[in-house]
Amino acid sequence: MPLHFSEAELAARRAATCRALTEAGLDGLLMFRQESMFYLTGYDTFGYVFFQCLYLSADGELVLLTRAPDLRQAEQTSVVEDIRIWVDAPDARPALELKAILEEKGCKGGRLGVEYEAYGLTGRNCKRLEAALEGFCTLEDASLLVSRQRVVKSPAEIDYARTAGRLADAAWDAALGLAGPGADEGAILAAMQGAIFAGGGDYPGNEFIIGSGPQALLCRYYTGRRALDPKDQLTLEWAGAYRHYHAAMMRTLTVGGTPPRQREMHQVARDALLAVEERLRPGGTVGAAFDAHAEVLDRAGYRAHRMNACGYSLGTTFSPNWMDWPMLYRGNPVVLEPGMVFFVHIIIFDSEQGLAMSLGRTSLVTEGAAEPLSAAPLDLVER
Amino acid sequence: MPLHFSEAELAARRAATCRALTEAGLDGLLMFRQESMFYLTGYDTFGYVFFQCLYLSADGELVLLTRAPDLRQAEQTSVVEDIRIWVDAPDARPALELKAILEEKGCKGGRLGVEYEAYGLTGRNCKRLEAALEGFCTLEDASLLVSRQRVVKSPAEIDYARTAGRLADAAWDAALGLAGPGADEGAILAAMQGAIFAGGGDYPGNEFIIGSGPQALLCRYYTGRRALDPKDQLTLEWAGAYRHYHAAMMRTLTVGGTPPRQREMHQVARDALLAVEERLRPGGTVGAAFDAHAEVLDRAGYRAHRMNACGYSLGTTFSPNWMDWPMLYRGNPVVLEPGMVFFVHIIIFDSEQGLAMSLGRTSLVTEGAAEPLSAAPLDLVER
């Protein structure tokens, strides 16, 4: 199986990480975020659901500690050569096996960065890790060290993000082919996810969101599908995913007529989306982009209905979450650079009237204006 | 939106949890496992990707702390009434907001159980939780308290598991309709997942596994699809999921002829699967069921090719993992009871010859012999 990036690009990424480690005074990094492992070595798995750690020393040495089912996975998908295996047993202590590896690598008395903010490092495993390494070396939170590097995409990554954008549009087309009175949400979901798989795409980092009727005001996945009523509304949030790079989109479409209030909500959402995208330019901050959303909604009298965040960075992320660092919320000081990718979603839910409206797409930050990765129009869709 | 279990059943589950808390000398439980929240209250979300905690006091009081996007989600999907919201900001400190809630609920100086083994409680959030509650109350690992309760399913849960089994069979039928020389893995994946969504089912807790050629020897998802060769092998591991209850299956099928060695591997896998299932009877242990797998493989001369685990419990689990507690490995002392559900998978990978064979299905433990939730035959499938 080929790597999805050249060995040279992977090596350059690791070299940049090693420089960042050295600048931070760290002797190495204990990675628990699968996206970091994929980004630096190609290693592609969901084996992080169990204790799994990739060690990178500041001078570039790599050791992976994982379970047996991931030995071949690492061999076939990554450039990692030193792979150690721990075995399930009532007395298994993988954190101690990690300590033995670090001892072998001369980390005693050193300072190591740890990706503490990782679904792959549960609270329990975190406590075992800290207990195992207590008095052996100093640990420091370095959760964002690789994420800060990942946020600006290379040309090869941007190609994958563009493909993800095309897959997201294909999923939307598949939904439009079915949505209407009597349509079954399950069939719509099958068609959307199917368009992405059939196009060579991947599972999304989190489930697509699909809800109609009163549930069009929800913005998380939940179990239980329904059929659309003759008069209805359908909220969809989905992402094309390719090589694990995401391009998300969001829409609420109406069925059997659009109340004037909901039509107005769409206008406001569109104005807000375009206002945020206008601020996705080099030198601006993520917090200022959020402010544009707040200003449009507040001016239109929608302050009570606006969310505390209106989007986030997208990249190669793994389940259970496609939301990458950083998020678009008030005061976030992260400065925008070309090569960043942001999903902006405007969500307006009016609980009193039971009306939903959402509009969102993913854009690439360039030297000039942000470039949407979706070609779909932003017009209100009525069925 | 209706609850998927009666309020009486949910209340009885919570009462059982409260008894377990009292027996363990705990004043309450801080839940971070989404499966626990779904099981006890119906609450259905992927909002656990951010700091989120459901507090249950030993006398049955519930408080949920989550972000704004999950307020309506909790209102619509669960019986939780007391929902508190924390807001994203550079200075957000949700663990301190949790402390304030616990203070209000009289937990100062008390003993609380914590679900430390939770993807929803990352290492970083765990450290923040412990820092916030240091000196305020005593924390104790109670990761399995609800899982031990969940492992034995109620009649209503068994109904959902049976539906999941039918959806798994439907996905297999969809794969069989496409698999053959030249078939595209992406199209097969689209058809399998599509059959489940169209049947009202859910996203699986982890990605389906699909691999052919040399990648038929992998047992994790990875990005990058290929088309089947005229002579090939295809390994699939998938699950029907309904109301988040899983019924998993696994198969390796051959394309354009089956080498004698691979045919023998299938015989051994089948013998081992049936031997393990024969031990899935009340009073036996999970470790003894694993031993049956080891005995068959070792006797057939496959010791070098056998895995360290041959299955696990299935139930309502959330992304990124459908593998539930407990796992079938050597020495695991958990005792079997009617109402438990186990996925048994026999995986034989011969790296030297590049041959894969896998066979797996999900069964319900009854008073007598285990009852497979799949109706599909175990014969070798050749295309």
PDB file of N, CA, C and O in Angstrom, chain A residues 301-344:
ATOM      1  N   GLY A 301     -31.202  41.364  14.857  1.00  0.00           N
ATOM      2  CA  GLY A 301     -32.111  41.041  15.950  1.00  0.00           C
ATOM      3  C   GLY A 301     -32.135  39.566  16.330  1.00  0.00           C
ATOM      4  O   GLY A 301     -33.090  39.076  16.921  1.00  0.00           O
ATOM      5  N   TYR A 302     -31.068  38.876  16.023  1.00  0.00           N
ATOM      6  CA  TYR A 302     -31.013  37.435  16.292  1.00  0.00           C
ATOM      7  C   TYR A 302     -30.061  37.086  17.428  1.00  0.00           C
ATOM      8  O   TYR A 302     -29.617  35.944  17.545  1.00  0.00           O
ATOM      9  N   ARG A 303     -29.753  38.055  18.263  1.00  0.00           N
ATOM     10  CA  ARG A 303     -28.746  37.815  19.294  1.00  0.00           C
ATOM     11  C   ARG A 303     -29.103  36.613  20.174  1.00  0.00           C
ATOM     12  O   ARG A 303     -28.246  35.811  20.539  1.00  0.00           O
ATOM     13  N   ALA A 304     -30.383  36.515  20.506  1.00  0.00           N
ATOM     14  CA  ALA A 304     -30.807  35.431  21.409  1.00  0.00           C
ATOM     15  C   ALA A 304     -30.646  34.061  20.764  1.00  0.00           C
ATOM     16  O   ALA A 304     -30.659  33.044  21.454  1.00  0.00           O
ATOM     17  N   HIS A 305     -30.512  34.050  19.437  1.00  0.00           N
ATOM     18  CA  HIS A 305     -30.483  32.756  18.748  1.00  0.00           C
ATOM     19  C   HIS A 305     -29.084  32.357  18.302  1.00  0.00           C
ATOM     20  O   HIS A 305     -28.920  31.344  17.643  1.00  0.00           O
ATOM     21  N   ARG A 306     -28.091  33.196  18.612  1.00  0.00           N
ATOM     22  CA  ARG A 306     -26.805  32.831  18.030  1.00  0.00           C
ATOM     23  C   ARG A 306     -25.978  31.931  18.947  1.00  0.00           C
ATOM     24  O   ARG A 306     -26.113  31.932  20.156  1.00  0.00           O
ATOM     25  N   MET A 307     -25.135  31.149  18.263  1.00  0.00           N
ATOM     26  CA  MET A 307     -24.292  30.172  18.948  1.00  0.00           C
ATOM     27  C   MET A 307     -23.038  30.848  19.506  1.00  0.00           C
ATOM     28  O   MET A 307     -22.695  31.950  19.112  1.00  0.00           O
ATOM     29  N   ASN A 308     -22.363  30.141  20.391  1.00  0.00           N
ATOM     30  CA  ASN A 308     -21.128  30.653  20.978  1.00  0.00           C
ATOM     31  C   ASN A 308     -19.900  30.376  20.110  1.00  0.00           C
ATOM     32  O   ASN A 308     -18.793  30.770  20.449  1.00  0.00           O
ATOM     33  N   ALA A 309     -20.108  29.649  19.036  1.00  0.00           N
ATOM     34  CA  ALA A 309     -19.018  29.359  18.103  1.00  0.00           C
ATOM     35  C   ALA A 309     -19.646  29.256  16.722  1.00  0.00           C
ATOM     36  O   ALA A 309     -20.812  28.898  16.590  1.00  0.00           O
ATOM     37  N   CYS A 310     -18.892  29.596  15.668  1.00  0.00           N
ATOM     38  CA  CYS A 310     -19.480  29.532  14.327  1.00  0.00           C
ATOM     39  C   CYS A 310     -18.574  28.789  13.359  1.00  0.00           C
ATOM     40  O   CYS A 310     -18.630  29.043  12.157  1.00  0.00           O
ATOM     41  N   GLY A 311     -17.772  27.864  13.883  1.00  0.00           N
ATOM     42  CA  GLY A 311     -16.959  27.047  12.991  1.00  0.00           C
ATOM     43  C   GLY A 311     -15.635  26.684  13.613  1.00  0.00           C
ATOM     44  O   GLY A 311     -15.401  26.937  14.812  1.00  0.00           O
ATOM     45  N   TYR A 312     -14.787  26.101  12.785  1.00  0.00           N
ATOM     46  CA  TYR A 312     -13.498  25.582  13.288  1.00  0.00           C
ATOM     47  C   TYR A 312     -12.634  25.174  12.108  1.00  0.00           C
ATOM     48  O   TYR A 312     -13.117  25.040  10.974  1.00  0.00           O
ATOM     49  N   SER A 313     -11.381  24.955  12.399  1.00  0.00           N
ATOM     50  CA  SER A 313     -10.442  24.447  11.416  1.00  0.00           C
ATOM     51  C   SER A 313     -10.804  23.010  11.061  1.00  0.00           C
ATOM     52  O   SER A 313     -11.368  22.278  11.877  1.00  0.00           O
ATOM     53  N   LEU A 314     -10.487  22.620   9.831  1.00  0.00           N
ATOM     54  CA  LEU A 314     -10.656  21.221   9.433  1.00  0.00           C
ATOM     55  C   LEU A 314      -9.336  20.694   8.890  1.00  0.00           C
ATOM     56  O   LEU A 314      -8.536  21.437   8.318  1.00  0.00           O
ATOM     57  N   GLY A 315      -9.143  19.420   9.058  1.00  0.00           N
ATOM     58  CA  GLY A 315      -7.938  18.778   8.545  1.00  0.00           C
ATOM     59  C   GLY A 315      -8.105  17.287   8.661  1.00  0.00           C
ATOM     60  O   GLY A 315      -9.218  16.766   8.550  1.00  0.00           O
ATOM     61  N   THR A 316      -6.991  16.610   8.898  1.00  0.00           N
ATOM     62  CA  THR A 316      -7.050  15.169   9.056  1.00  0.00           C
ATOM     63  C   THR A 316      -7.294  14.865  10.520  1.00  0.00           C
ATOM     64  O   THR A 316      -6.423  15.032  11.365  1.00  0.00           O
ATOM     65  N   THR A 317      -8.498  14.486  10.824  1.00  0.00           N
ATOM     66  CA  THR A 317      -8.836  14.157  12.203  1.00  0.00           C
ATOM     67  C   THR A 317      -9.502  12.790  12.224  1.00  0.00           C
ATOM     68  O   THR A 317     -10.008  12.319  11.215  1.00  0.00           O
ATOM     69  N   PHE A 318      -9.476  12.185  13.388  1.00  0.00           N
ATOM     70  CA  PHE A 318      -9.998  10.833  13.541  1.00  0.00           C
ATOM     71  C   PHE A 318     -11.185  10.847  14.496  1.00  0.00           C
ATOM     72  O   PHE A 318     -11.358  11.767  15.290  1.00  0.00           O
ATOM     73  N   SER A 319     -11.979   9.810  14.393  1.00  0.00           N
ATOM     74  CA  SER A 319     -13.146   9.613  15.227  1.00  0.00           C
ATOM     75  C   SER A 319     -12.773   9.794  16.697  1.00  0.00           C
ATOM     76  O   SER A 319     -11.705   9.366  17.096  1.00  0.00           O
ATOM     77  N   PRO A 320     -13.610  10.377  17.536  1.00  0.00           N
ATOM     78  CA  PRO A 320     -15.009  10.736  17.357  1.00  0.00           C
ATOM     79  C   PRO A 320     -15.271  12.188  16.949  1.00  0.00           C
ATOM     80  O   PRO A 320     -16.381  12.664  17.187  1.00  0.00           O
ATOM     81  N   ASN A 321     -14.348  12.873  16.299  1.00  0.00           N
ATOM     82  CA  ASN A 321     -14.499  14.320  16.167  1.00  0.00           C
ATOM     83  C   ASN A 321     -13.799  14.830  14.923  1.00  0.00           C
ATOM     84  O   ASN A 321     -12.609  14.621  14.751  1.00  0.00           O
ATOM     85  N   TRP A 322     -14.545  15.505  14.059  1.00  0.00           N
ATOM     86  CA  TRP A 322     -13.865  16.121  12.917  1.00  0.00           C
ATOM     87  C   TRP A 322     -13.496  17.568  13.184  1.00  0.00           C
ATOM     88  O   TRP A 322     -12.832  18.207  12.376  1.00  0.00           O
ATOM     89  N   MET A 323     -13.933  18.124  14.312  1.00  0.00           N
ATOM     90  CA  MET A 323     -13.623  19.521  14.638  1.00  0.00           C
ATOM     91  C   MET A 323     -12.160  19.626  15.037  1.00  0.00           C
ATOM     92  O   MET A 323     -11.735  19.021  15.998  1.00  0.00           O
ATOM     93  N   ASP A 324     -11.404  20.390  14.274  1.00  0.00           N
ATOM     94  CA  ASP A 324      -9.979  20.495  14.532  1.00  0.00           C
ATOM     95  C   ASP A 324      -9.686  21.817  15.244  1.00  0.00           C
ATOM     96  O   ASP A 324     -10.552  22.692  15.349  1.00  0.00           O
ATOM     97  N   TRP A 325      -8.465  21.978  15.704  1.00  0.00           N
ATOM     98  CA  TRP A 325      -8.032  23.208  16.348  1.00  0.00           C
ATOM     99  C   TRP A 325      -7.628  24.226  15.297  1.00  0.00           C
ATOM    100  O   TRP A 325      -7.002  23.839  14.319  1.00  0.00           O
ATOM    101  N   PRO A 326      -7.953  25.517  15.403  1.00  0.00           N
ATOM    102  CA  PRO A 326      -8.689  26.185  16.479  1.00  0.00           C
ATOM    103  C   PRO A 326     -10.165  26.391  16.110  1.00  0.00           C
ATOM    104  O   PRO A 326     -10.546  26.258  14.950  1.00  0.00           O
ATOM    105  N   MET A 327     -10.954  26.775  17.086  1.00  0.00           N
ATOM    106  CA  MET A 327     -12.379  27.011  16.891  1.00  0.00           C
ATOM    107  C   MET A 327     -12.656  28.514  16.775  1.00  0.00           C
ATOM    108  O   MET A 327     -11.943  29.333  17.363  1.00  0.00           O
ATOM    109  N   LEU A 328     -13.709  28.826  16.008  1.00  0.00           N
ATOM    110  CA  LEU A 328     -14.094  30.236  15.827  1.00  0.00           C
ATOM    111  C   LEU A 328     -15.003  30.667  16.976  1.00  0.00           C
ATOM    112  O   LEU A 328     -16.212  30.458  16.918  1.00  0.00           O
ATOM    113  N   TYR A 329     -14.403  31.228  18.014  1.00  0.00           N
ATOM    114  CA  TYR A 329     -15.229  31.764  19.094  1.00  0.00           C
ATOM    115  C   TYR A 329     -14.651  33.100  19.558  1.00  0.00           C
ATOM    116  O   TYR A 329     -13.529  33.472  19.183  1.00  0.00           O
ATOM    117  N   ARG A 330     -15.438  33.779  20.372  1.00  0.00           N
ATOM    118  CA  ARG A 330     -15.098  35.116  20.844  1.00  0.00           C
ATOM    119  C   ARG A 330     -13.694  35.177  21.441  1.00  0.00           C
ATOM    120  O   ARG A 330     -13.355  34.398  22.323  1.00  0.00           O
ATOM    121  N   GLY A 331     -12.902  36.102  20.916  1.00  0.00           N
ATOM    122  CA  GLY A 331     -11.612  36.372  21.549  1.00  0.00           C
ATOM    123  C   GLY A 331     -10.502  35.403  21.192  1.00  0.00           C
ATOM    124  O   GLY A 331      -9.382  35.546  21.702  1.00  0.00           O
ATOM    125  N   ASN A 332     -10.757  34.435  20.353  1.00  0.00           N
ATOM    126  CA  ASN A 332      -9.696  33.474  20.031  1.00  0.00           C
ATOM    127  C   ASN A 332      -8.591  34.186  19.251  1.00  0.00           C
ATOM    128  O   ASN A 332      -8.819  34.702  18.157  1.00  0.00           O
ATOM    129  N   PRO A 333      -7.376  34.241  19.789  1.00  0.00           N
ATOM    130  CA  PRO A 333      -6.331  35.091  19.215  1.00  0.00           C
ATOM    131  C   PRO A 333      -5.524  34.474  18.069  1.00  0.00           C
ATOM    132  O   PRO A 333      -4.614  35.114  17.551  1.00  0.00           O
ATOM    133  N   VAL A 334      -5.842  33.254  17.654  1.00  0.00           N
ATOM    134  CA  VAL A 334      -5.048  32.603  16.599  1.00  0.00           C
ATOM    135  C   VAL A 334      -5.093  33.446  15.328  1.00  0.00           C
ATOM    136  O   VAL A 334      -6.155  33.883  14.896  1.00  0.00           O
ATOM    137  N   VAL A 335      -3.933  33.678  14.736  1.00  0.00           N
ATOM    138  CA  VAL A 335      -3.822  34.535  13.540  1.00  0.00           C
ATOM    139  C   VAL A 335      -3.922  33.675  12.274  1.00  0.00           C
ATOM    140  O   VAL A 335      -3.318  32.607  12.181  1.00  0.00           O
ATOM    141  N   LEU A 336      -4.695  34.178  11.309  1.00  0.00           N
ATOM    142  CA  LEU A 336      -4.934  33.433  10.068  1.00  0.00           C
ATOM    143  C   LEU A 336      -3.728  33.479   9.135  1.00  0.00           C
ATOM    144  O   LEU A 336      -3.042  34.496   9.044  1.00  0.00           O
ATOM    145  N   GLU A 337      -3.505  32.359   8.434  1.00  0.00           N
ATOM    146  CA  GLU A 337      -2.418  32.256   7.460  1.00  0.00           C
ATOM    147  C   GLU A 337      -2.919  31.518   6.227  1.00  0.00           C
ATOM    148  O   GLU A 337      -3.808  30.660   6.331  1.00  0.00           O
ATOM    149  N   PRO A 338      -2.334  31.804   5.055  1.00  0.00           N
ATOM    150  CA  PRO A 338      -2.691  31.032   3.860  1.00  0.00           C
ATOM    151  C   PRO A 338      -2.421  29.542   4.092  1.00  0.00           C
ATOM    152  O   PRO A 338      -1.433  29.183   4.745  1.00  0.00           O
ATOM    153  N   GLY A 339      -3.309  28.698   3.566  1.00  0.00           N
ATOM    154  CA  GLY A 339      -3.146  27.252   3.746  1.00  0.00           C
ATOM    155  C   GLY A 339      -3.983  26.706   4.885  1.00  0.00           C
ATOM    156  O   GLY A 339      -4.077  25.495   5.062  1.00  0.00           O
ATOM    157  N   MET A 340      -4.583  27.604   5.670  1.00  0.00           N
ATOM    158  CA  MET A 340      -5.519  27.132   6.689  1.00  0.00           C
ATOM    159  C   MET A 340      -6.863  26.820   6.029  1.00  0.00           C
ATOM    160  O   MET A 340      -7.194  27.384   4.991  1.00  0.00           O
ATOM    161  N   VAL A 341      -7.617  25.932   6.633  1.00  0.00           N
ATOM    162  CA  VAL A 341      -8.927  25.530   6.107  1.00  0.00           C
ATOM    163  C   VAL A 341      -9.951  25.662   7.234  1.00  0.00           C
ATOM    164  O   VAL A 341      -9.734  25.121   8.326  1.00  0.00           O
ATOM    165  N   PHE A 342     -11.028  26.405   6.969  1.00  0.00           N
ATOM    166  CA  PHE A 342     -12.047  26.605   8.009  1.00  0.00           C
ATOM    167  C   PHE A 342     -13.434  26.240   7.523  1.00  0.00           C
ATOM    168  O   PHE A 342     -13.840  26.628   6.416  1.00  0.00           O
ATOM    169  N   PHE A 343     -14.145  25.525   8.361  1.00  0.00           N
ATOM    170  CA  PHE A 343     -15.581  25.315   8.164  1.00  0.00           C
ATOM    171  C   PHE A 343     -16.300  26.402   8.937  1.00  0.00           C
ATOM    172  O   PHE A 343     -16.101  26.551  10.146  1.00  0.00           O
ATOM    173  N   VAL A 344     -17.091  27.195   8.229  1.00  0.00           N
ATOM    174  CA  VAL A 344     -17.915  28.221   8.876  1.00  0.00           C
ATOM    175  C   VAL A 344     -19.363  27.769   8.789  1.00  0.00           C
ATOM    176  O   VAL A 344     -19.848  27.443   7.699  1.00  0.00           O
TER     177      VAL A 344
END
